[in-house]
mmCIF file of C-alpha atoms in Angstrom:
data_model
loop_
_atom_site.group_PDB
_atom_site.id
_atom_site.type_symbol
_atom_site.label_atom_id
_atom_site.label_comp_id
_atom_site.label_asym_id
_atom_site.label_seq_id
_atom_site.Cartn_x
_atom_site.Cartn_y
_atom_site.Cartn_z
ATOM 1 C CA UNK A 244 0.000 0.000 0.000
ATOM 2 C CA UNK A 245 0.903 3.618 -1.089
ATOM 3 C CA UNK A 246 2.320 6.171 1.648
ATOM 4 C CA UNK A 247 1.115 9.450 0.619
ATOM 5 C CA UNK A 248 3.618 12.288 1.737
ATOM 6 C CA UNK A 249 0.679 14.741 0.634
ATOM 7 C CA UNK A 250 -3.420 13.795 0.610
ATOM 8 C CA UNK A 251 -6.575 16.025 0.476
ATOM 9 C CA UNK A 252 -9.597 15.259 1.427
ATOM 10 C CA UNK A 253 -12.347 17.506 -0.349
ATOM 11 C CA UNK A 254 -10.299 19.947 -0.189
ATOM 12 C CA UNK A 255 -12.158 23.520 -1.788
ATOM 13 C CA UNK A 256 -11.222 27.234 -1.908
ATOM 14 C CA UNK A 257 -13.941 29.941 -2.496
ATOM 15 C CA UNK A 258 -13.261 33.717 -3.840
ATOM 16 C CA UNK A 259 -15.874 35.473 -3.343
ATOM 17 C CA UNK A 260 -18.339 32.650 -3.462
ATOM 18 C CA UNK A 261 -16.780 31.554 -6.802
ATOM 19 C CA UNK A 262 -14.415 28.068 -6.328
ATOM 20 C CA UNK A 263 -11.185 28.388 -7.143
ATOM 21 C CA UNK A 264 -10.729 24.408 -5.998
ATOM 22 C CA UNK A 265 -13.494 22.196 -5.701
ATOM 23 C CA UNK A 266 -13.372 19.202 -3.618
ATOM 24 C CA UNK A 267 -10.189 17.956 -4.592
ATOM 25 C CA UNK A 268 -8.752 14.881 -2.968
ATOM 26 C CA UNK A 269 -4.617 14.088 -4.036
ATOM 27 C CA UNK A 270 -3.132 11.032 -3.333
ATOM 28 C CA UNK A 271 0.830 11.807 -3.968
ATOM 29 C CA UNK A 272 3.155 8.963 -2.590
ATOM 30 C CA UNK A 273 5.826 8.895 -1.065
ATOM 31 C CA UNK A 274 9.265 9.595 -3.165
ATOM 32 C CA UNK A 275 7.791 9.625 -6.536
ATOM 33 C CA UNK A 276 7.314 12.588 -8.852
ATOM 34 C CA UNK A 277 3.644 13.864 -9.457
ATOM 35 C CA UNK A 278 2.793 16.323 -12.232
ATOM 36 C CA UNK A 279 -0.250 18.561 -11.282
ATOM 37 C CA UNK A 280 -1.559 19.945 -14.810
ATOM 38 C CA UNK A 281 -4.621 22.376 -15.945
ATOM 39 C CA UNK A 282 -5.229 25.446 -17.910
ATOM 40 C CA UNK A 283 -4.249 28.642 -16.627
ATOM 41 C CA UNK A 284 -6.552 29.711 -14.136
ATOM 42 C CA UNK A 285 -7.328 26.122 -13.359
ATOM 43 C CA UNK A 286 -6.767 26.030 -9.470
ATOM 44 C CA UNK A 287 -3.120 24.782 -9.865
ATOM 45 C CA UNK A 288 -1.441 27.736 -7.534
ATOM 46 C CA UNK A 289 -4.247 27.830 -4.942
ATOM 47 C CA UNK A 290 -4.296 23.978 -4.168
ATOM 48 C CA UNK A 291 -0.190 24.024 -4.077
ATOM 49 C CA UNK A 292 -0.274 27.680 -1.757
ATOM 50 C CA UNK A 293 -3.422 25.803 0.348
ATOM 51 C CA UNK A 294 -0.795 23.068 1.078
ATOM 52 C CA UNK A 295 2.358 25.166 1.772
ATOM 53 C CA UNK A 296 -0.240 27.370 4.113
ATOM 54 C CA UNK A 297 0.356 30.347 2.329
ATOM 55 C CA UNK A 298 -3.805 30.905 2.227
ATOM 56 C CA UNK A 299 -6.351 28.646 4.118
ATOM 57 C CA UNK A 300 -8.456 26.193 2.340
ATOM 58 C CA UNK A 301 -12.385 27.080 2.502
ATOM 59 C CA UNK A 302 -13.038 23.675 3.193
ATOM 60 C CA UNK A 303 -11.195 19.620 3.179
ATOM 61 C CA UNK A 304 -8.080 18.295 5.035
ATOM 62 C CA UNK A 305 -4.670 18.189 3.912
ATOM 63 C CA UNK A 306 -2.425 15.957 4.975
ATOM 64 C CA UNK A 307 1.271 16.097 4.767
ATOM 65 C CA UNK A 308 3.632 13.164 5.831
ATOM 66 C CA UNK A 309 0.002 11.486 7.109
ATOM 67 C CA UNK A 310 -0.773 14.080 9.852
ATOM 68 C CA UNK A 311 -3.403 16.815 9.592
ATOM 69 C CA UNK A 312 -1.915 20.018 8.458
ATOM 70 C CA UNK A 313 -3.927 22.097 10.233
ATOM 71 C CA UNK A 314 -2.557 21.025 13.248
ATOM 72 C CA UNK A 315 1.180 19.761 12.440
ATOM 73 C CA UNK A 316 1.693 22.554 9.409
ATOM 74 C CA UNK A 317 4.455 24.757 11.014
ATOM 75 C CA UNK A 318 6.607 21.453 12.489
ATOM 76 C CA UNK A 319 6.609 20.302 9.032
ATOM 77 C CA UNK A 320 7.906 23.451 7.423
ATOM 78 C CA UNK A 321 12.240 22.112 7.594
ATOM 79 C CA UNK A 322 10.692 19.144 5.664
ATOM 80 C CA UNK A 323 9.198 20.982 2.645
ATOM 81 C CA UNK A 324 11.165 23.212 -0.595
ATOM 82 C CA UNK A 325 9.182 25.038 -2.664
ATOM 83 C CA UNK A 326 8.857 27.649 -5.577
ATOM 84 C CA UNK A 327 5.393 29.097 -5.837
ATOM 85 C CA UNK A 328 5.386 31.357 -8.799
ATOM 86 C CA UNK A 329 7.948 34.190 -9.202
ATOM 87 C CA UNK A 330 10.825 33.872 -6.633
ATOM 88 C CA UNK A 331 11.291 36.598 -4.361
ATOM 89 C CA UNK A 332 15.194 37.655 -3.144
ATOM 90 C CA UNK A 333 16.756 40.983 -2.071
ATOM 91 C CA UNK A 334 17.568 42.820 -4.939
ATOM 92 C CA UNK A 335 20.717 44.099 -3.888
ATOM 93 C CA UNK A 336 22.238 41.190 -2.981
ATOM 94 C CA UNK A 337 24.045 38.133 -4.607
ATOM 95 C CA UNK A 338 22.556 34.726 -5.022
ATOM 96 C CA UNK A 339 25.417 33.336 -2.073
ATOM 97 C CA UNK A 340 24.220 36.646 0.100
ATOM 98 C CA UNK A 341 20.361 35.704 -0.103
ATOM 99 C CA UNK A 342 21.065 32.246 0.466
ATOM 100 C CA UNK A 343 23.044 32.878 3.582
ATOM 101 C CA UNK A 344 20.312 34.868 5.032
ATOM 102 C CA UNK A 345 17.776 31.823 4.110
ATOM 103 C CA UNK A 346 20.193 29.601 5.632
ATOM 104 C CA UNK A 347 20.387 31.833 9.094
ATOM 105 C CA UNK A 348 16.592 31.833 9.262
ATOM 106 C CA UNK A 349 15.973 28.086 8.487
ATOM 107 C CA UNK A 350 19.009 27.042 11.183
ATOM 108 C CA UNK A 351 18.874 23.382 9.682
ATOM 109 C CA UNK A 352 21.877 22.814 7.425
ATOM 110 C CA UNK A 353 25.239 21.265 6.258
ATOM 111 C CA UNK A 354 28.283 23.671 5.952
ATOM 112 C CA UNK A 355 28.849 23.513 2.545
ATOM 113 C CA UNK A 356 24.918 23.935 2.010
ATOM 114 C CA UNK A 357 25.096 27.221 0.082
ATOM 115 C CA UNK A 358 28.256 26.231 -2.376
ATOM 116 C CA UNK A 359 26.089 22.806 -3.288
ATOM 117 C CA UNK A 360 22.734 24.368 -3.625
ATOM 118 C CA UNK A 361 24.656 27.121 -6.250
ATOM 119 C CA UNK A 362 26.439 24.396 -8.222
ATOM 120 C CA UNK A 363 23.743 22.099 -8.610
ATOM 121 C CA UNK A 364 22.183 24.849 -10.850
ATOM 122 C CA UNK A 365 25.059 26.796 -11.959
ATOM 123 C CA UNK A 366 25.256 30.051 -10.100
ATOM 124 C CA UNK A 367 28.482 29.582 -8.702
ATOM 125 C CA UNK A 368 30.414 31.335 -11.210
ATOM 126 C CA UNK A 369 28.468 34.355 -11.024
ATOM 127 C CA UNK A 370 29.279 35.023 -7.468
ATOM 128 C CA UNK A 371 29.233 39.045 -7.346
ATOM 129 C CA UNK A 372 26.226 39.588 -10.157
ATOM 130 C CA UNK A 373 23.248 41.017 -7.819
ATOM 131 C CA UNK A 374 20.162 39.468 -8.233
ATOM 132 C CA UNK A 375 18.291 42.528 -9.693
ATOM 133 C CA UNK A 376 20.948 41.852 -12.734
ATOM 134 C CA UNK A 377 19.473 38.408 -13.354
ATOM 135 C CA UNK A 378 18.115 37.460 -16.385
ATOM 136 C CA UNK A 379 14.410 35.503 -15.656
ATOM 137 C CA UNK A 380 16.157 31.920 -16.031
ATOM 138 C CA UNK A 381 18.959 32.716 -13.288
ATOM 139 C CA UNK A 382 16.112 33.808 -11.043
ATOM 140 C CA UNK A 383 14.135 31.090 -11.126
ATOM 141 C CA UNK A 384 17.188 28.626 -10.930
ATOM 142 C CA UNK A 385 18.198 30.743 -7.634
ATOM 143 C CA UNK A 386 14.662 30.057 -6.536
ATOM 144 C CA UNK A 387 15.408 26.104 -7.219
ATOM 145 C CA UNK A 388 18.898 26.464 -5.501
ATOM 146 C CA UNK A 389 16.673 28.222 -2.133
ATOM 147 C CA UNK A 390 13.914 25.180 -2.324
ATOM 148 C CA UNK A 391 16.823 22.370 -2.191
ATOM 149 C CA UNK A 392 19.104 23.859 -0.081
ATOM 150 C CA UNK A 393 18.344 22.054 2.803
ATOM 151 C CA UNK A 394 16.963 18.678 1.674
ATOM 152 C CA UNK A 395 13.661 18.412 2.034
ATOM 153 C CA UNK A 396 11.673 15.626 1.834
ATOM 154 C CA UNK A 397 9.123 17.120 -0.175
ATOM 155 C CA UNK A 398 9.425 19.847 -3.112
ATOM 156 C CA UNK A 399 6.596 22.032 -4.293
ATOM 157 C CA UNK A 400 7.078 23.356 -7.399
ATOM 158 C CA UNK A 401 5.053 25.406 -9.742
ATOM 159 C CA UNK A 402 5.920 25.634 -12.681
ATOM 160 C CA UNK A 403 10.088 25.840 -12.045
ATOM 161 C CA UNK A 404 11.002 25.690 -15.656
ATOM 162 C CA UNK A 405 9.353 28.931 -16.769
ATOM 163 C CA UNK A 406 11.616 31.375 -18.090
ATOM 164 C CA UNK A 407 14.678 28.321 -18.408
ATOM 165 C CA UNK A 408 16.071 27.949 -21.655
ATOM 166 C CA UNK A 409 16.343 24.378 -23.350
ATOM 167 C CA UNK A 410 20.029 23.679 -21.760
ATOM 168 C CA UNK A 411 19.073 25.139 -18.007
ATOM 169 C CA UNK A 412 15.412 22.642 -18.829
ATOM 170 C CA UNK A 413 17.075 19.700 -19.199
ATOM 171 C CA UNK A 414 19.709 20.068 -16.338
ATOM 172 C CA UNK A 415 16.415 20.919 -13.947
ATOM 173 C CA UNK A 416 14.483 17.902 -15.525
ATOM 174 C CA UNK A 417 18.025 15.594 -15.020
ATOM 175 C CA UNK A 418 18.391 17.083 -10.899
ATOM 176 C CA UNK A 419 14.979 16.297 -10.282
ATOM 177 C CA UNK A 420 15.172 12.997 -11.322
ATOM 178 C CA UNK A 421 18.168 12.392 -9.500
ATOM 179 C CA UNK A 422 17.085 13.874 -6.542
ATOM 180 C CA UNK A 423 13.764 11.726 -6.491
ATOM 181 C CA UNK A 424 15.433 8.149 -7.754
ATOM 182 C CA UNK A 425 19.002 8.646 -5.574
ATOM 183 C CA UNK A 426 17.521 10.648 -2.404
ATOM 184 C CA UNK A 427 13.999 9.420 -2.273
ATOM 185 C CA UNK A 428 12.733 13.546 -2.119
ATOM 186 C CA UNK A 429 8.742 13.674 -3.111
ATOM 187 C CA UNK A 430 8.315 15.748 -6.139
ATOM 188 C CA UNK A 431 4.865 17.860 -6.513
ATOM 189 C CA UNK A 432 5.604 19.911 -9.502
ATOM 190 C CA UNK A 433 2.778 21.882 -11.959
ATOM 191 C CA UNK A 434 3.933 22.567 -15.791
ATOM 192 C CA UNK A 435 2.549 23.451 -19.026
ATOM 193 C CA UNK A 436 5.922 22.149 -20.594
ATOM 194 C CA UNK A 437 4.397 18.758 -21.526
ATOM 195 C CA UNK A 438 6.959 16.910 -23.187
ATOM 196 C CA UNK A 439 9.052 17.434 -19.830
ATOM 197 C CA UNK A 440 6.531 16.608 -17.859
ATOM 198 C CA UNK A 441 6.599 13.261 -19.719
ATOM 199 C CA UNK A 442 10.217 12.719 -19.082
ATOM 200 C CA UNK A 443 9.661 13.447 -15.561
ATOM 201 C CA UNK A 444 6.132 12.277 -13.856
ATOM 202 C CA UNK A 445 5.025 9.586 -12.887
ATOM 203 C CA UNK A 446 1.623 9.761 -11.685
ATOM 204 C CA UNK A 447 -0.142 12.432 -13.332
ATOM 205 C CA UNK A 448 -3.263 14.369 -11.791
ATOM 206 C CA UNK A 449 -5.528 16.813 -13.943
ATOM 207 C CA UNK A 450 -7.404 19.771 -12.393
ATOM 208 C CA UNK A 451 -9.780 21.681 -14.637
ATOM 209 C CA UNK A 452 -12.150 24.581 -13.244
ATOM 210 C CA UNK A 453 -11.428 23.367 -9.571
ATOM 211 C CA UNK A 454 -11.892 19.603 -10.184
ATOM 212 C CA UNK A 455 -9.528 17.015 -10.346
ATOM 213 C CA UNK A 456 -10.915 15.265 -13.717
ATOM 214 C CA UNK A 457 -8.105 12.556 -13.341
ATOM 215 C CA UNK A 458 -5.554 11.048 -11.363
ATOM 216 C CA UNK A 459 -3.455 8.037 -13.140
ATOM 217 C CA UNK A 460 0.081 6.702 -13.344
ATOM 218 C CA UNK A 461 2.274 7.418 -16.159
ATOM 219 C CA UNK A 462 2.287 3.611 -16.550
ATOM 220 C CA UNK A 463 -1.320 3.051 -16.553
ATOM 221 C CA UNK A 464 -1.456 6.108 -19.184
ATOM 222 C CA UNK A 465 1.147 4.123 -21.524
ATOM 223 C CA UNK A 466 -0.948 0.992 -21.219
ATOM 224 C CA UNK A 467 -4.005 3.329 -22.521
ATOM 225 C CA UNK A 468 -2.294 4.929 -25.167
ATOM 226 C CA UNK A 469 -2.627 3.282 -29.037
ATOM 227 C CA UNK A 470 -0.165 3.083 -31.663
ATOM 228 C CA UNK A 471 -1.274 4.142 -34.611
ATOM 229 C CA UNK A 472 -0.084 5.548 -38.186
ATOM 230 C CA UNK A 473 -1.065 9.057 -39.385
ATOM 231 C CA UNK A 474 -1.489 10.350 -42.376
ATOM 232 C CA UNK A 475 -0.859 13.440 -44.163
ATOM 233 C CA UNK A 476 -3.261 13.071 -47.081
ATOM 234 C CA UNK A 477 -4.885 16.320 -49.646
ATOM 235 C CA UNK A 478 -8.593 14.640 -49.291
ATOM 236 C CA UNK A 479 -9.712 13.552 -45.602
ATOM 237 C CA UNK A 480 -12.840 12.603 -46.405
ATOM 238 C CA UNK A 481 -11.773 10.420 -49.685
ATOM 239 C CA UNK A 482 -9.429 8.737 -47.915
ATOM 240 C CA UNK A 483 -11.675 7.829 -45.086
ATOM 241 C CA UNK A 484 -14.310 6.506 -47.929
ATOM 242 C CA UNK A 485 -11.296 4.002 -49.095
ATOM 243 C CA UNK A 486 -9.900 2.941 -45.623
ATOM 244 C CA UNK A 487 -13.794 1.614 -44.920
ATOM 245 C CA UNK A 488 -14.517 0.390 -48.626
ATOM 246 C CA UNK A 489 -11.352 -1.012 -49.681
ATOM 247 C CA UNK A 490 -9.413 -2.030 -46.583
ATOM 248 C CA UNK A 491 -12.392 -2.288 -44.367
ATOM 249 C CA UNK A 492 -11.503 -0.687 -41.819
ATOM 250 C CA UNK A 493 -13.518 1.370 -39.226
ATOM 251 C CA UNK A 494 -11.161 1.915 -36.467
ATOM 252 C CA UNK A 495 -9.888 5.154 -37.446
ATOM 253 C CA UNK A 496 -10.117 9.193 -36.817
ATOM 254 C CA UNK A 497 -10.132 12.316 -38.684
ATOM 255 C CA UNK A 498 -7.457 14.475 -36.615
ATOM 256 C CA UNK A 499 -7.232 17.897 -38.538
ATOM 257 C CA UNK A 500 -7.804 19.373 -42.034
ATOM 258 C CA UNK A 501 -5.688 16.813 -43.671
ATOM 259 C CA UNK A 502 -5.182 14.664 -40.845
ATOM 260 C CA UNK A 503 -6.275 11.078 -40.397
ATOM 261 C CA UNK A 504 -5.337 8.577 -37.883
ATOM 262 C CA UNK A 505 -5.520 4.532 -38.191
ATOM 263 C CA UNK A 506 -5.571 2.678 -35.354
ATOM 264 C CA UNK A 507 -5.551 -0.889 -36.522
ATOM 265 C CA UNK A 508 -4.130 -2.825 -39.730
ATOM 266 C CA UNK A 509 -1.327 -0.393 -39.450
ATOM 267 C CA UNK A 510 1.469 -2.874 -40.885
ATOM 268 C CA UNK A 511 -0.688 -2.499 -44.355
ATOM 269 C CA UNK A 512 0.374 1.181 -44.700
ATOM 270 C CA UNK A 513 2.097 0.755 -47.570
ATOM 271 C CA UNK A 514 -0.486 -0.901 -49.153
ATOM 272 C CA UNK A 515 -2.803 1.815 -48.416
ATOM 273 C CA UNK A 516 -0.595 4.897 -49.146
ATOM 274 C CA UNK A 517 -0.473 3.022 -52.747
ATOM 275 C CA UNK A 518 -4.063 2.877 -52.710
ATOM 276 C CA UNK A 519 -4.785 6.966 -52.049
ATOM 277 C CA UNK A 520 -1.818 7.764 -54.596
ATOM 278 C CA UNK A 521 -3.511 5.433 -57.456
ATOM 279 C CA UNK A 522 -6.976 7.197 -56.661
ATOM 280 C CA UNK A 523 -5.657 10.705 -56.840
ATOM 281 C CA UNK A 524 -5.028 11.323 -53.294
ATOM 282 C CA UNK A 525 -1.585 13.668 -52.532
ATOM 283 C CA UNK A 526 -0.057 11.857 -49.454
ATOM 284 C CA UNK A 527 2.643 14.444 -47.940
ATOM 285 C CA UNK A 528 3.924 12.348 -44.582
ATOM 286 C CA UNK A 529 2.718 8.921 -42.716
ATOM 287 C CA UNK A 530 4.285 8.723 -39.284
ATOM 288 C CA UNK A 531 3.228 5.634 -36.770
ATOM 289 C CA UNK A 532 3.361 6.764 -32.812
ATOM 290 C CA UNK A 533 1.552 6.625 -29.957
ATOM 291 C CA UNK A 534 -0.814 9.266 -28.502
ATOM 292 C CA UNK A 535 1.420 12.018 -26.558
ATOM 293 C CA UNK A 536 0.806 13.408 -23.034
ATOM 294 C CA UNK A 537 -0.513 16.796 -24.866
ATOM 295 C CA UNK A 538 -2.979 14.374 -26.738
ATOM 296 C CA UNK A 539 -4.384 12.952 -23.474
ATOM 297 C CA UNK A 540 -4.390 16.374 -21.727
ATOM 298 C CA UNK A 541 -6.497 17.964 -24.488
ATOM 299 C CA UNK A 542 -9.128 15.174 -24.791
ATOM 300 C CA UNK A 543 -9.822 15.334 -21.181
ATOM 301 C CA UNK A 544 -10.018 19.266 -20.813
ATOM 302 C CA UNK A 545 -11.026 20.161 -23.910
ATOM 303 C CA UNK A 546 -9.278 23.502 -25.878
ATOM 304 C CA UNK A 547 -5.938 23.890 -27.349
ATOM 305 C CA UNK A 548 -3.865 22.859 -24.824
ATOM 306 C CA UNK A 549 -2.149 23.938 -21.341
ATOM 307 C CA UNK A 550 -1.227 27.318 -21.960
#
């Protein structure tokens, strides 16, 4: 059986008698890395400031580490690293003077805390650059370096990749990992960089207006997803006319303007990319995958997407 370093139990925030989060019950076990994705607007920020304490839930229980936060919230603080959106530092001071004051302040740490917590995300060299001088990336990677620096059990992080570029991404995505697989640390992250999040997760919960729609391992979401073989074809509906006449086949969908995805006799392909060039039909691409994260986020929500 699962230990959950962070549950809810109906957990719900009002605004002005308009719900932010709506009965929302998480189930994030212990040292394992759990992607929290909706929309903008969703209730993303809320539910992660609700469990750091930074606002008070309207209604529900949190747990964190299995006792009632409510109660045990401020003991639990030394346990817990977070970055809840933009990182806050003194703007006339370096990266090593902020984190010394954060060190002073939290009272719990190694001596060579600060150097490791700048290395691990590459702020060492920049030791006399003031933080008002940094560019978005550095700040949020400072804002890493403060969540880490003294080895929590648990991270909270919302959306810790914005503003990263693809390098300073992948070195995030690759000390995450490591920190969850080597040290055992329970990741809680939000992004609306899928494809990372894919890398990264795996259990995967879905919030949308409030609600969580969905809360499934990355496993379980691999055993959903189908292979299939798209194509790229100047007549949809022509196409779809021969897959069901000629091949008959009925397991398929129309994707987009030109767009149409087979789901089953797939290893005939060839035959039936002959078949649409003999009866007229331009073919510009077949590709055979499996459905993406993005793909699986969008039918469930609905829209365009995370952003």
């Amino acid at each position: 059986m699962d230990k959950y370093v962070i549950e809810t139990e109906n957990l719900s925030k009002d605004y002005h008698g308009q719900p932010a989060v709506d009965n929302l019950s998480l189930h994030v076990p212990e040292g394992k890395i759990y992607a929290f994705l909706g929309k903008n607007g969703a209730g993303k920020t809320t539910t992660m400031k609700m469990l750091l304490n930074l606002i008070r839930p309207s209604d529900g229980k949190i747990y964190l580490f299995g006792e009632n936060n409510s109660v045990s919230g401020k003991k639990n603080c030394h346990r817990i690293g977070s970055v809840i959106e933009a990182p806050a530092f003194y703007e006339n001071l370096t990266a090593r003077e902020n984190l010394e004051i954060l060190a002073r302040l939290r009272g719990r740490h190694r001596k060579d805390t600060i150097e490791r917590a700048l290395c691990s995300f590459n702020l060492d060299k920049e030791k006399k650059k003031l933080f008002r001088e940094y560019s978005l990336g550095m700040k949020q990677r400072l804002g890493l370096a403060a969540a880490i620096m003294h080895e929590p059990e648990l991270l909270i992080l919302d959306e810790p990749v914005n503003g990263l570029d693809p390098v300073g991404i992948h070195e995030t995505r690759k000390y995450l990992l490591q920190l969850c697989r080597e040290n055992g640390t329970t990741i809680f992250i939000s992004s609306h960089v899928l494809n990372e999040i894919e890398q990264l997760a795996d259990i995967i919960g879905v919030i949308d207006k409030g609600k969580l729609l969905e809360e499934v391992s990355l496993q379980e979401l691999y055993r959903r997803r189908r292979k299939f073989a798209e194509f790229e074809v100047s007549d949809v509906n022509k196409a779809a006319l021969l897959l069901e006449n000629v091949f008959h086949i009925s397991d398929y969908a129309i994707t987009g303007k030109h767009l149409l995805r087979l789901y089953e006799k797939i290893d005939v392909r060839a035959d039936i990319n002959g078949c649409f060039i003999k009866e007229g039909i331009a073919v510009a691409g077949v590709t055979v995958d499996s459905g993406k994260l993005e793909d699986y986020f969008t039918e469930l929500v609905g829209g365009d997407g995370i952003g």
